[in-house]
Amino acid sequence: MRSILPIVVACVVGCAALVAYKVLVVGIPLFPEPPPDAFVVEWQLSARVRAPQARATVAIPAASTPGLVDESFANPAASRAIRVRPGRRHLVLTADDGSAALRASYRFGLRGVLRATAESRTDDADLAPSPDVPSDSPAVIAAATADLGTATTDTARVRAQYDFVLDEIANGTPSTAADTLAARAGDASGRVLLFVALLRSLKVPARVVWSLPVVEGSATRLHPWSEVFLDGRWVAVDPVSGRFDEAPPHELDLARGDAPPLRLEGLDDVTTRWSVVRMSAREDATARQLQGDRGVFDALSLDGLSPTNRVSFRVLLLIPLGALLVSLFRNLVGLPTFGTFMPVLVALALRDAPPLAGLAFVLLLVAAGLATRWVLDRLRLLIVPRLSLLLTALILASTSAALLAEKFGTGPSLSVALLPMVVLTMTVERLSLMVVEEGLPNALKALAGTFVVAAACVLVFASDRLQELVFHFPELHLLVVAALLVLGRYTGYRVTEWLRFRTLSKPPGGT
Amino acid sequence: MAAIPDTFETSGWHVTAAGLRRGGVLGMNARNLLYIDRWNPRDRYPTVDDKVRTKTLAIAAGVPVPPLIAVVESQGALNGLHTLLAGHAEFVVKPAQGAQGNGVLVISGRDGDRYVRPDGTRLDRADLAYHCSGILAGLHSLGGRLDRVLVEERLHTSPAFDDLAVGGVPDLRVIVYRGVPAMAMVRLPTVASRGRANLHQGAVAAGLELGTGKTIGGLLDGRSVEKHPDTGVVLAGREIPRWNDVLTLAASLTDVFGLGYLGIDVVLDRDRGPVLLEANARPGLGIQLANGSGLIPRLEAIDAERVHERPLAERVAWSRAWSVSKTAGIP
């Protein structure tokens, strides 16, 4: 047999070299430090062009925003311009002539989420009516004065409007300020615009603020609220979520003004989203070290992936570790499992769920499957339709379980959709055959073995630290390769064989 | 040695890999990498995995096999199954690509239109067709592949086993390494195993000393036993008739199948003598427990003394002599 030693050594040395380079030369910390308050934010747009000169205008953070770093833009087949006004900036994207689609993205890093103190003066715009803020409409004026009651001070008057919008306008569909008032219902933006209109009609300066909640997620929604000028200063008021004189925490202000943060002209089928990913200590260090030009380094690290892809790859990169665990349990320990990689698939599906609950759920599904199969067996059906019926039953069972769980508010949702239903069906089938052909004890042993391995994989996949480590040092997989090569040539005994063959064991010195 | 040594003086749970190595035990990893991977070319697997091919090759080589009644290849052909079996009161239905006795159905008689199993239960036509349908769809085949149904004549035990085998035919398993018999055991059906010689299902195994063809005590569910669980007969010290013929038949198959590490299942039929039941390219390791002895010393001796280069009769003689010398305590 050809020796695997050279490959194994090459893998280990290669891995050590790459890790050493990153840690010693580039300065990426090997061990996790507490994550800084640093984030990578990305905005993406995708739309179909309907008319020439199609354009999208989006509010972006001011250049002077504290902590804003590493801005980058991507706009193939479109031109971009940045319009700067005092206290606000807009990115204007214009589709090139002849393009059928407009696709663009904008990305930046944010170190620390600080809000610049608002200046203590107002201007005309804060009092004047505008298309989006109809403070001069009779309906608005009537509503504003109707709610005044005994209010005499400005603060009391503001409070009255605040109570009105908070208590008497319900949540509804996207609408303008006027429609929101008429229907007594509207979305967050409609309600905030109405609030500002009511205040302006009472000659209280007020303005709309749009901010981005800086929280990890891939479909973050902008948050509209308002600032009201009272007693010589701007006071944050949110008549939708109910905050008076309390700025929303941990949000990045994007725009102040009546115009919506995103304006589209000549575009259809628009999808747009903001995604936020927390920067790890390592990414932060890397970014600091390699301001700007990263060159070769990008090839060695996965930081270059967009935030949305990053989340998927974080977990994907753990799969080889799962496979290593399966190999260890099979060839070193000797645990029997159903299907070589079923434990890995199950663990993947359960990674966001609490480990015990998730595994218990799978166990319940298997039990349900066995019961169904027992019933189906009595019906005397051909095997493939029978298996399909079993698969259908399993899916219905897990749907019902998920519905029940939501209804009773039990626990976080499991990514049940990702559960490998097909694999589970085959497992149930093989399990029942095994019971018949090899007896219940052996079948239960195999089931137990599968769950032990799955549990080990779940623990590995759930570890954030491990995810982080592997994500920033993907060369660690070379170690996994080396380990698998060594395991592949392991001819020693499995732990279960110590038990099985114990009667054949000989003490030192012969019989 | 009449009984399998129960435990050597190991302190119970302090068994380690070192102890197993001293005992010459062949483990799964070693078996797979050093013997099966090395001596069983993958392209030869179908010769033993598919019983129809096994039979064809065996017949061509002049090796006795249970007579074939029919091969059913399609669901449609099941309609004519009953007619096909009209002239046979007893037969055995098995998947062509099954393993470990899975999917085997033994019919020992008729009751009007119904089929009778050795334990007395009755099956009607639909039940039999359903079982065959499952076989065809790959329910019992290795890897779940579509399969064929094999119907063979039922074999009858040599009377030598009457008090040892209950409800079925015992079979002899011989591990043949590079054409040399390395280890053997006999598997005896019991009531629990429903007439099948399947150790997973509750059959009793007894190691066989290669030199004399005598049993060395019993193994049931992984634990050693002295007597047959149903008949109460002592298991050790029984001699297998026509032992040299059995070993010779087994040893000849390496050339027939082109596989160097084989588990051969032979049945001693009352009328026909030793008959090849099936061959296995991945034979299990439990045979070591049945014999109370590890396989490695034998396999290494075969390699060291280049026994595989000798003619058939000499190979068989060598393995019998080697075994006798071991039993006599010569290291």
CSV table of N, CA, C and O in Angstrom, one decimal, chain A residues 6 100 116 119 148 158 177 194 200 255 316 324 372 475:
chain,number,residue,atom,x,y,z
A,6,PRO,N,3.5,11.1,3.6
A,6,PRO,CA,3.9,12.4,3.0
A,6,PRO,C,2.7,13.3,2.9
A,6,PRO,O,2.8,14.5,3.2
A,100,ALA,N,-31.8,46.1,-19.0
A,100,ALA,CA,-33.1,45.6,-18.6
A,100,ALA,C,-33.3,45.6,-17.1
A,100,ALA,O,-34.4,45.5,-16.6
A,116,ALA,N,-25.0,61.0,16.5
A,116,ALA,CA,-24.5,62.3,16.7
A,116,ALA,C,-25.6,63.2,17.4
A,116,ALA,O,-26.8,63.0,17.1
A,119,GLU,N,-28.4,69.0,16.5
A,119,GLU,CA,-28.1,70.5,16.7
A,119,GLU,C,-29.3,71.1,17.3
A,119,GLU,O,-30.5,70.6,17.1
A,148,LEU,N,-56.9,68.3,21.6
A,148,LEU,CA,-56.2,69.1,22.6
A,148,LEU,C,-56.7,69.0,24.0
A,148,LEU,O,-55.9,69.0,24.9
A,158,VAL,N,-48.1,68.1,22.5
A,158,VAL,CA,-47.4,67.0,21.9
A,158,VAL,C,-47.8,65.7,22.4
A,158,VAL,O,-48.1,64.7,21.7
A,177,ALA,N,-50.0,59.6,5.1
A,177,ALA,CA,-50.5,60.2,6.4
A,177,ALA,C,-52.0,60.5,6.3
A,177,ALA,O,-52.7,60.2,7.2
A,194,LEU,N,-48.1,61.0,9.9
A,194,LEU,CA,-49.3,61.6,10.5
A,194,LEU,C,-49.0,62.4,11.8
A,194,LEU,O,-49.4,63.5,11.9
A,200,ARG,N,-47.0,69.7,13.3
A,200,ARG,CA,-46.7,70.9,12.5
A,200,ARG,C,-47.9,71.8,12.3
A,200,ARG,O,-47.9,73.0,12.3
A,255,ALA,N,-31.6,59.0,7.6
A,255,ALA,CA,-32.2,60.2,6.9
A,255,ALA,C,-33.0,60.9,7.9
A,255,ALA,O,-33.8,60.3,8.7
A,316,LEU,N,-21.7,25.6,6.7
A,316,LEU,CA,-21.2,24.6,5.7
A,316,LEU,C,-19.8,24.1,6.0
A,316,LEU,O,-19.5,22.9,5.9
A,324,LEU,N,-15.9,14.0,10.1
A,324,LEU,CA,-14.8,13.4,10.9
A,324,LEU,C,-15.3,12.7,12.1
A,324,LEU,O,-14.9,11.6,12.5
A,372,THR,N,-46.7,4.5,11.8
A,372,THR,CA,-47.3,4.6,10.5
A,372,THR,C,-46.9,3.4,9.6
A,372,THR,O,-47.8,2.8,8.9
A,475,GLU,N,-8.1,26.9,6.7
A,475,GLU,CA,-7.0,25.9,6.5
A,475,GLU,C,-7.0,24.9,7.6
A,475,GLU,O,-6.3,23.8,7.4
